[in-house]
XYZ file of C-alpha atoms in Angstrom:
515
model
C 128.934 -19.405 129.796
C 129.083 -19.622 125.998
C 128.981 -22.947 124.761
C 130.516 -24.189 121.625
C 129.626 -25.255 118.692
C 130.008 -28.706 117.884
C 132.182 -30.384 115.523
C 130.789 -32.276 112.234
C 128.897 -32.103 109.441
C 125.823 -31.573 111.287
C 126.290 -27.968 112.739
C 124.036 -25.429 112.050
C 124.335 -22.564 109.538
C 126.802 -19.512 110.710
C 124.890 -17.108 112.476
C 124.259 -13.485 111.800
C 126.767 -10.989 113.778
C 125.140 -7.925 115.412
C 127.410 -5.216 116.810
C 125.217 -3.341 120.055
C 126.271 0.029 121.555
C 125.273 -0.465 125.034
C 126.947 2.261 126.833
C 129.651 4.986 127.068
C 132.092 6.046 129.823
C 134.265 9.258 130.003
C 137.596 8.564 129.851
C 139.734 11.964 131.167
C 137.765 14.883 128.648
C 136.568 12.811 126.126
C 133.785 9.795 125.908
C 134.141 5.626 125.372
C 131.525 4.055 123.595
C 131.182 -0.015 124.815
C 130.132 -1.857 121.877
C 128.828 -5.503 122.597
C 129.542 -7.714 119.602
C 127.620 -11.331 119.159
C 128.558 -14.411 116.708
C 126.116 -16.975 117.711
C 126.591 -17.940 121.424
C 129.980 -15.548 121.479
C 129.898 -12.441 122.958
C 132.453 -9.634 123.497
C 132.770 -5.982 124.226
C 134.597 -3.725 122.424
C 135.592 0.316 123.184
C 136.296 2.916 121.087
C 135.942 6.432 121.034
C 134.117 8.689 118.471
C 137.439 9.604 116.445
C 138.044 5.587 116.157
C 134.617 5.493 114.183
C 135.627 8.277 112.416
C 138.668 6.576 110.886
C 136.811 3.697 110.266
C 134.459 5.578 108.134
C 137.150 7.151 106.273
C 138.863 4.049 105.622
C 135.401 2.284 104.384
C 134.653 5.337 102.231
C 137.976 4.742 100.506
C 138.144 1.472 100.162
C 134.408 -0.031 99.662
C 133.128 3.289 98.672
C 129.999 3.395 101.225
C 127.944 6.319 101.638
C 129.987 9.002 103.308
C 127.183 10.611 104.919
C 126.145 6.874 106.853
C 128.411 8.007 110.211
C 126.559 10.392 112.207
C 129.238 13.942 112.170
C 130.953 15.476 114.675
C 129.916 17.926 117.365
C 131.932 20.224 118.994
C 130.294 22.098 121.549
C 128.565 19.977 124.392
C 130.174 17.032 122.796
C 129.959 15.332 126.441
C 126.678 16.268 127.644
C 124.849 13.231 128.411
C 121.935 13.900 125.751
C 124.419 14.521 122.741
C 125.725 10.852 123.822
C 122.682 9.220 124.356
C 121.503 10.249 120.833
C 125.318 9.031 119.483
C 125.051 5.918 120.895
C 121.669 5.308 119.277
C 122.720 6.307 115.700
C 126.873 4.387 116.225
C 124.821 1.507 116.532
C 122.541 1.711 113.774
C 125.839 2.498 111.850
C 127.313 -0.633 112.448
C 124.113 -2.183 111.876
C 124.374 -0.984 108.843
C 127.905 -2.045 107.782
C 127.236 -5.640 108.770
C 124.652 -6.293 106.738
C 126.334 -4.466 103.644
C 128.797 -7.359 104.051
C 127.263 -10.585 105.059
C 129.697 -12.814 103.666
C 133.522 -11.710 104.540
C 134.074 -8.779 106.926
C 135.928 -6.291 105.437
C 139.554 -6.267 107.291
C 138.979 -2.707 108.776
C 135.815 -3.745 110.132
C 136.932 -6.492 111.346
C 139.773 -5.620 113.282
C 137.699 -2.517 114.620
C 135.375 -5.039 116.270
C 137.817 -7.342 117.303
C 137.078 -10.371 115.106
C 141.444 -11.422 114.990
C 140.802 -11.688 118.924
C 137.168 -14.056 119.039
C 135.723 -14.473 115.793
C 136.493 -17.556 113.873
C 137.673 -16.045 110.234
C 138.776 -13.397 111.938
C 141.204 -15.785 114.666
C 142.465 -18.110 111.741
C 143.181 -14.814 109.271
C 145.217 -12.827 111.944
C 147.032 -16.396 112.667
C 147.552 -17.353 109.199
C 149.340 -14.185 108.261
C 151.490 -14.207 110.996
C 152.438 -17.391 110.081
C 153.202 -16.506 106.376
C 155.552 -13.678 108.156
C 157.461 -15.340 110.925
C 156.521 -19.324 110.396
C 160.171 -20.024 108.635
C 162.043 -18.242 111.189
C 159.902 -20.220 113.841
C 160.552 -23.486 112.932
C 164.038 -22.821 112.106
C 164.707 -21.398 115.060
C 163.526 -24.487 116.973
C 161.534 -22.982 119.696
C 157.987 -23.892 121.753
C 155.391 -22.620 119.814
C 152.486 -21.174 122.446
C 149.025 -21.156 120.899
C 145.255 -20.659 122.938
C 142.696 -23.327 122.421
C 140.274 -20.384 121.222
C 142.895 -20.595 118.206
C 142.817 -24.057 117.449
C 138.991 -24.291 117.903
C 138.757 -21.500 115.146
C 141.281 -23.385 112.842
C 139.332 -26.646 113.405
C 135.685 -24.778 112.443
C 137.360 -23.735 109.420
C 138.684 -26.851 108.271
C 134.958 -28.495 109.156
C 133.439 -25.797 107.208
C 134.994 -26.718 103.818
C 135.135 -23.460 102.530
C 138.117 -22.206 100.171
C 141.407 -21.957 102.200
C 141.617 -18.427 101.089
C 137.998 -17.008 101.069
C 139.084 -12.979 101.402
C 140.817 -13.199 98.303
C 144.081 -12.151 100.463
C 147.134 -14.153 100.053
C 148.657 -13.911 103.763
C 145.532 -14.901 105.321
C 145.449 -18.405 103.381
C 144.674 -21.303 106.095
C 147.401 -23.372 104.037
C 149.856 -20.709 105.494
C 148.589 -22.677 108.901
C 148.510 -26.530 108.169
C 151.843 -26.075 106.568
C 153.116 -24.829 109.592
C 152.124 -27.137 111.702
C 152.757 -30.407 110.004
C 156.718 -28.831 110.456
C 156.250 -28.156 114.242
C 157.957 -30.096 116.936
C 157.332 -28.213 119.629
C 153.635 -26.872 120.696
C 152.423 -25.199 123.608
C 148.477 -25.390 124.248
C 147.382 -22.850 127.127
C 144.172 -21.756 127.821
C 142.796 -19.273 130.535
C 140.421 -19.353 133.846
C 137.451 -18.182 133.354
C 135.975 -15.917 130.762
C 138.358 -15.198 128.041
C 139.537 -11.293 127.176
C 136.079 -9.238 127.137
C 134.234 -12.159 126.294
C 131.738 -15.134 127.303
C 133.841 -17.376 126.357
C 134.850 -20.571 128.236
C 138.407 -20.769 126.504
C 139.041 -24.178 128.647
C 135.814 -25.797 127.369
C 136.401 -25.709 123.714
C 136.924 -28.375 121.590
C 140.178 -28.530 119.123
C 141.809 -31.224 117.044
C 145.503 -31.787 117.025
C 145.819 -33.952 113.882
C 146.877 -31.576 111.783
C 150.250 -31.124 113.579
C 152.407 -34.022 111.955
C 155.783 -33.988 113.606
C 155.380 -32.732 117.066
C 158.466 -34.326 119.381
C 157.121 -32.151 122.257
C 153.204 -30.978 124.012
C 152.438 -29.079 126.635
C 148.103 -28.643 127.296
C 147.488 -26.501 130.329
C 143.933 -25.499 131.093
C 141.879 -27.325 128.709
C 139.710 -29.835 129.182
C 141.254 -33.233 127.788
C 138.127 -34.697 127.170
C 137.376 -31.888 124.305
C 141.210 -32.833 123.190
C 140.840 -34.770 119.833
C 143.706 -35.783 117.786
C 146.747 -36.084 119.907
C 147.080 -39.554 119.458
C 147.867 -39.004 115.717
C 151.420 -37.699 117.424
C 151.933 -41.449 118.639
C 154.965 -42.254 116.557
C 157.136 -38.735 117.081
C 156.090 -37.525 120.305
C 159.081 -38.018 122.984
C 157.462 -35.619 125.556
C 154.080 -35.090 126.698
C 152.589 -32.486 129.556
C 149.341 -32.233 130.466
C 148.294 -30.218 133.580
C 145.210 -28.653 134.855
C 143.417 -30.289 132.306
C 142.724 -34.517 133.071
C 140.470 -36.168 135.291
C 141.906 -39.451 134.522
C 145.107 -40.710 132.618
C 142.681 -42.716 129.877
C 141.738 -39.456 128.658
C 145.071 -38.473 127.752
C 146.730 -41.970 126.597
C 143.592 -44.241 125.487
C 140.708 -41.430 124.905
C 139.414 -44.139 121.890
C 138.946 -46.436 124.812
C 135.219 -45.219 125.800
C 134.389 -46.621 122.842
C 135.030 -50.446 123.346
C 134.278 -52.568 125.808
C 137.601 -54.099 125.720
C 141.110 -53.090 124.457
C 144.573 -54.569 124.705
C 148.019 -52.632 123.944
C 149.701 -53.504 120.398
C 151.965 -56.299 120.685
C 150.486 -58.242 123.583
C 149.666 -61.914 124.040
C 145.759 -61.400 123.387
C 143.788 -63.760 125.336
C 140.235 -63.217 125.951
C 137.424 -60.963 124.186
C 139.231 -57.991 122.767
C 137.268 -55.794 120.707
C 140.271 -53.434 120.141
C 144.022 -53.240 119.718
C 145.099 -50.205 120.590
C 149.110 -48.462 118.756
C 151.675 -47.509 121.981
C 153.286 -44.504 122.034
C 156.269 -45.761 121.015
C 158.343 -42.401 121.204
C 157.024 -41.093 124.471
C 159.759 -41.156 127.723
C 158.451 -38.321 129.516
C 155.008 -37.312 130.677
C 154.020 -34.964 133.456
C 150.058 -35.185 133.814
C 150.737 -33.229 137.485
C 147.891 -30.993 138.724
C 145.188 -32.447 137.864
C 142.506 -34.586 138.984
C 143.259 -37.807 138.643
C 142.352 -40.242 140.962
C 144.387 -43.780 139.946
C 146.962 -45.017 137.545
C 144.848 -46.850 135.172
C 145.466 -49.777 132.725
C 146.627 -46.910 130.212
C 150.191 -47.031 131.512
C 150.421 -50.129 129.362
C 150.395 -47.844 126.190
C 153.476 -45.765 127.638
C 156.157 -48.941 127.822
C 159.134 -46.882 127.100
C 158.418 -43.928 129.622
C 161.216 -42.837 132.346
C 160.438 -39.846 133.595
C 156.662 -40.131 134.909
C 155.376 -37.168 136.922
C 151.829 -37.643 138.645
C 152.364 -34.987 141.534
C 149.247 -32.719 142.695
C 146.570 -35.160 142.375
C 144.121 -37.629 144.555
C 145.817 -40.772 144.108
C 145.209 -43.460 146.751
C 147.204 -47.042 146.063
C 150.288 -46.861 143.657
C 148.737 -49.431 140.463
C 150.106 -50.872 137.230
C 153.575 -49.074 137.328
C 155.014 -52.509 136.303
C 154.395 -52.361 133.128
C 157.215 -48.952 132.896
C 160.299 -51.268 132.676
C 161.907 -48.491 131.762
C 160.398 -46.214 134.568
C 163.705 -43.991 136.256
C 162.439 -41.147 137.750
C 158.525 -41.313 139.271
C 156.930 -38.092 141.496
C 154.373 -39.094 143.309
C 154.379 -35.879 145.396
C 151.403 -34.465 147.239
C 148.391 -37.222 146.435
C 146.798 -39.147 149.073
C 149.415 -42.272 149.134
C 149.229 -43.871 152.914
C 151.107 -47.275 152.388
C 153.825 -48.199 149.870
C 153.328 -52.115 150.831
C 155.042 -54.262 147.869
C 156.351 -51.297 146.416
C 159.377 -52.919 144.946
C 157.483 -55.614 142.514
C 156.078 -52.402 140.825
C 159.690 -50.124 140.605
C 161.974 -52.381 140.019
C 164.784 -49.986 138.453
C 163.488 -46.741 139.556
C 166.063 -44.036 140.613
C 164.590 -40.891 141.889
C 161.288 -41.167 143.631
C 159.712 -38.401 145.541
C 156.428 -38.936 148.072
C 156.691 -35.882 149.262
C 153.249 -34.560 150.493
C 151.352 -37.783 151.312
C 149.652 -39.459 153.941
C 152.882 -41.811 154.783
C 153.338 -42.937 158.837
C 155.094 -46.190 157.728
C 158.427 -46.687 155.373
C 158.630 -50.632 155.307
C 157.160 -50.659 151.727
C 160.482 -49.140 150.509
C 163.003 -51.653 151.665
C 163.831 -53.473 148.286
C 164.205 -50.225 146.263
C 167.992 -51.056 145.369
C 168.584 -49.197 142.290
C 166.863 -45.803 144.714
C 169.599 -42.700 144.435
C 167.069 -39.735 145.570
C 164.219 -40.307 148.265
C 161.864 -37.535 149.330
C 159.344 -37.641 151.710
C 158.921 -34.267 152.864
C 155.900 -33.487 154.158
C 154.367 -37.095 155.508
C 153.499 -38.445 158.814
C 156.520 -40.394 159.968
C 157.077 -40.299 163.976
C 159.322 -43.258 164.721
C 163.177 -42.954 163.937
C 162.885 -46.875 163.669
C 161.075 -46.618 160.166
C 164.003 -44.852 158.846
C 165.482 -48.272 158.788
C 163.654 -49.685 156.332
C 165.745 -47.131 153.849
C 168.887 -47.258 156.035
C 170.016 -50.694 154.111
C 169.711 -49.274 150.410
C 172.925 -49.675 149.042
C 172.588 -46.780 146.384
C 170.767 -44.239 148.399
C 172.518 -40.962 148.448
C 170.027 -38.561 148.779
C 167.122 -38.739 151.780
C 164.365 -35.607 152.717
C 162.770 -36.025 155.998
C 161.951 -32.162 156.846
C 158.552 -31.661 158.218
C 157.519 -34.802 159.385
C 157.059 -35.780 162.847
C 160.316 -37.352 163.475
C 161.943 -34.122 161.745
C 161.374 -32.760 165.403
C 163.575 -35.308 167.534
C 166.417 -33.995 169.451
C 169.931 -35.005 167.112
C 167.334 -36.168 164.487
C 170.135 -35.604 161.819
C 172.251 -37.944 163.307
C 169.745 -40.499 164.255
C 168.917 -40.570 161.002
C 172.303 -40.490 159.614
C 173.305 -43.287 161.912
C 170.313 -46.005 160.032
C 172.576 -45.786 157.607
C 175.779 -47.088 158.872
C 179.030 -47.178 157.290
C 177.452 -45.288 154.779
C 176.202 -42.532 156.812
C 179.013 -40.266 154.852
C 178.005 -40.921 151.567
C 174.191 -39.628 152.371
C 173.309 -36.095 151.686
C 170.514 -35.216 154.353
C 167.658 -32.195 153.540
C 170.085 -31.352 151.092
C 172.785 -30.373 153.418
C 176.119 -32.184 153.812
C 176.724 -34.126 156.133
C 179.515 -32.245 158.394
C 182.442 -34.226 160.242
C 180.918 -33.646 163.529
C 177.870 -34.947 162.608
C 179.881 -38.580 161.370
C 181.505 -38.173 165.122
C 178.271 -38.413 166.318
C 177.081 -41.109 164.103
C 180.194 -43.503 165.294
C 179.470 -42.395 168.622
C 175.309 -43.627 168.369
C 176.778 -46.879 166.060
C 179.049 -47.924 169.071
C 176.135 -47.868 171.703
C 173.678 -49.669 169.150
C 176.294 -52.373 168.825
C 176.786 -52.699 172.536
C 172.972 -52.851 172.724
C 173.150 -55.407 170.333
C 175.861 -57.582 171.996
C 174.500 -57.522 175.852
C 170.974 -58.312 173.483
C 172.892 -61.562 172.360
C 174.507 -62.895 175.677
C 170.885 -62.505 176.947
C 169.773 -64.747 174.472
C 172.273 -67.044 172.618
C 170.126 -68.841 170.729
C 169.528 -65.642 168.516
C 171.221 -65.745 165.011
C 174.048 -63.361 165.190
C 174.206 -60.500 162.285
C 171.363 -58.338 162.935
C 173.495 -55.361 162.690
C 174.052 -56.044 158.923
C 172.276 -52.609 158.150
C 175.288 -50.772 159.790
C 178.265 -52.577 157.553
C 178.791 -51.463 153.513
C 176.791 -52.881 150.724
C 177.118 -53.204 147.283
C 174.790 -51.248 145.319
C 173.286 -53.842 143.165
C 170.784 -53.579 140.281
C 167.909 -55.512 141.275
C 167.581 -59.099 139.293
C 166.571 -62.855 139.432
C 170.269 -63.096 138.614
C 173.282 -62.791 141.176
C 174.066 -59.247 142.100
C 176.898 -57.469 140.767
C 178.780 -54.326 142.031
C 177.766 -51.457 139.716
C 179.450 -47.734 140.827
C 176.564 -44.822 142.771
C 175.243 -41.786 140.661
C 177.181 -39.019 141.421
C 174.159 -36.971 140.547
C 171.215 -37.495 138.334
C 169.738 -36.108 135.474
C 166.799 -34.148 136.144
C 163.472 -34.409 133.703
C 163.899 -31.341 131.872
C 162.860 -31.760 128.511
C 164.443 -29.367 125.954
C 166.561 -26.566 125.941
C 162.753 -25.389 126.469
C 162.232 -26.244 130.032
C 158.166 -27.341 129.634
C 158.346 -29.278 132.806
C 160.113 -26.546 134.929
C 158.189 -25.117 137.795
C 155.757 -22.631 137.478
């Protein structure tokens, strides 16, 4: 695994490249030579075939005037036999040899490109990207769209900028890094992906380097995919514009992403707060920031950090190893919350940490009991798909939400029940019409059915009181109408359902979609 360099002033000098011909395949009637290139830890392999030298030579000869006689010539007859190529192989790479030590400093573009510097080489990475910038950057940014970029990219334009060499060191005009940094203090919208293993041809880790994000200025939109968020610098310079924030495959824990800084002190306290105690840091909020999916990744509880995010509403946490549900009361604003497939067995007290929340999906968990859900007043969507409930008598701990309107229940145990639709349906009483049920309407037979099971629990529930008198009538409260009510210290008041909700899809973009 390569490893990379480090940031600073204290990195060593740039290595020498070397360029190694280490083989040759044939390819149909003629032969592949595999070149293995190295810049300090970096490796890659490159192919090309004798005629690709060839025009490489002629295009050197023109332009930088080297030796013409320096490439080894053609052969026509028994240009395949495996002595001609072992003997080509030989003298190719003492020809490139050659050529990189006639230019030590700055690759000449042909050579470069020929080796495949644009692809993992750092001048040869931030070049390629600065001129395509200086081409298309305008009609990017005016166009508005998600601008996708590897981390291998942003690690070269981070070297550079450490380096403190001339912005344009080949002397060419479109490969300028200002072409870059203006660019990107314009951007809005950035997408950071990197890939799985070995990148391209190469040794390198692309998830494992380290970039810096402080040159973008204006982003209002990030997604990181398959980096490591502890070799993530910068993003917290996008505190006062960033409305949306993804970060997946990449976290082991949500101070990485909102409070990385935090390591550093012992202890910290969000901007604005009552301080009381030894604080050895105030720490900005992301004061623009409503939605943030850190889904699928590793993150094992929701940390103080949430206190940085006050003005979030969409939160998405699916895919990960949480436990307990902490801190969420600090997200006043908190709507929409998907706490799908973690490791959630109890939703005790629930209520004192979502007071206004809206949609909330537990789909996935570890969930036997629903009692912990009871208060959720303001709830619209419920999902719990996927859990461990058996008894049809926990469904009553929803059935008395007055805003409730839309209820999964597939693949648990109870899912299995003879009529389970209309036992279900029937928890909710006279509201049993206005609940949408695995996403299927609810069909007039069905309500039939429901009056049918409502008339024999209130007969139940009579003969239960002439048994014993002294029991408070009204029990059956969870089969008459309420109000939906937003939850307060103050009297309720009648506020009208949610036809349907909005959904947390960010932009015209769609970073949060499924993939």
């Amino acid at each position: 695994m390569a490893a990379a360099r480090s940031f600073g002033p204290e990195r060593e000098a740039e290595p020498a490249k070397e360029a190694r011909v280490v083989g040759s395949e044939l390819v149909d009637t003629y032969t592949v030579y595999i070149i293995q290139v190295t810049d300090g830890n970096h490796e890659w392999t490159v192919k090309h075939r004798y005629s690709d030298f060839h025009d490489l030579h002629e295009k050197l000869v023109a332009e930088r005037k080297i030796d013409k006689n320096l490439l080894p010539p053609k052969k026509i007859i028994g240009k395949n036999s495996r002595s001609l190529v072992e003997k080509r192989e030989k003298d190719l790479e003492v020809y490139l040899q050659k050529l990189l030590a006639a230019f030590p400093g700055m690759t000449p573009r042909v050579l470069a490109h020929f080796l495949h510097f644009h692809f993992y080489e750092i001048n040869g990475i931030t070049a390629a990207l600065a001129e395509e910038l200086f081409e298309k950057g305008e009609q990017l940014l005016g166009a508005g769209e998600v601008f996708a970029i590897g981390p291998l990219q942003l690690y070269a334009v981070t070297e550079q900028l450490q380096q403190g060499k001339p912005t344009c060191a080949s002397g060419d005009a479109k490969t300028d890094l200002g072409h870059i940094l203006d660019f990107t203090c314009r951007l809005k919208y950035l997408k950071v992906s990197g890939t799985e293993g070995p990148f391209g041809t190469s040794n390198i880790q692309e998830q494992l380097l380290p970039f810096d994000l402080s040159i973008f200025k204006s982003l209002h939109q990030v997604e990181i995919s398959h980096c490591d968020a502890k070799h993530v610098r910068g993003l917290v310079s996008s505190k006062p514009t960033l409305g949306t924030l993804s970060v997946r495959f990449s976290a082991t824990s949500m101070k990485e992403v909102l409070v990385p800084e935090a390591s550093e002190f012992d202890e910290w306290e969000p901007e604005g707060t009552a301080l009381e105690g030894p604080v050895t840091a105030v720490i900005p909020t992301w004061q623009a920031l409503t939605t943030l999916d850190l889904s699928h990744n590793s993150i094992s509880e929701i940390d103080e950090s949430v206190k940085l995010i006050p003005k979030i509403e969409f939160l998405d946490l699916s895919h990960n190893g949480l436990l307990v549900v902490d801190n969420l009361q600090h997200l006043y604003n908190l709507v929409h919350l998907d706490l799908s497939y973690n490791k959630l067995s109890s939703m005790e007290g629930l209520h004192t940490k979502l007071g206004n929340i809206k949609t909330l999906n537990l789909a996935g968990n570890l969930l036997e009991s629903l009692s912990g859900l009871h208060k959720l007043y303001s709830l619209v969507t419920l999902d719990l798909r996927d859990n461990r409930v058996e008894q049809m008598e926990e469904v009553r701990s929803i059935g008395s939400l007055p805003c409730l309107e839309h209820v999964f229940l597939l693949n648990n145990p109870l899912s299995i029940i003879p009529d389970y639709r209309t036992k279900v349906l029937a928890q909710f009483g006279e509201r049993a019409s206005e609940v949408c049920l695995d996403d299927t309407v609810t069909t007039e037979k069905e309500l039939d059915t429901v009056e049918v099971l409502k008339a024999i629990q209130k007969a139940k529930e009579v003969k239960s009181k002439l048994s014993n008198p002294e029991k408070k009538g009204g029990e059956d409260s969870r089969l008459s109408a309420v109000p939906c009510v937003r939850p307060s210290s103050s009297p309720p008041t009648v506020v009208p359902t949610s036809a349907s909700l909005p959904q947390p899809i960010l932009s015209n973009q769609g970073i949060l979609g499924d993939e």
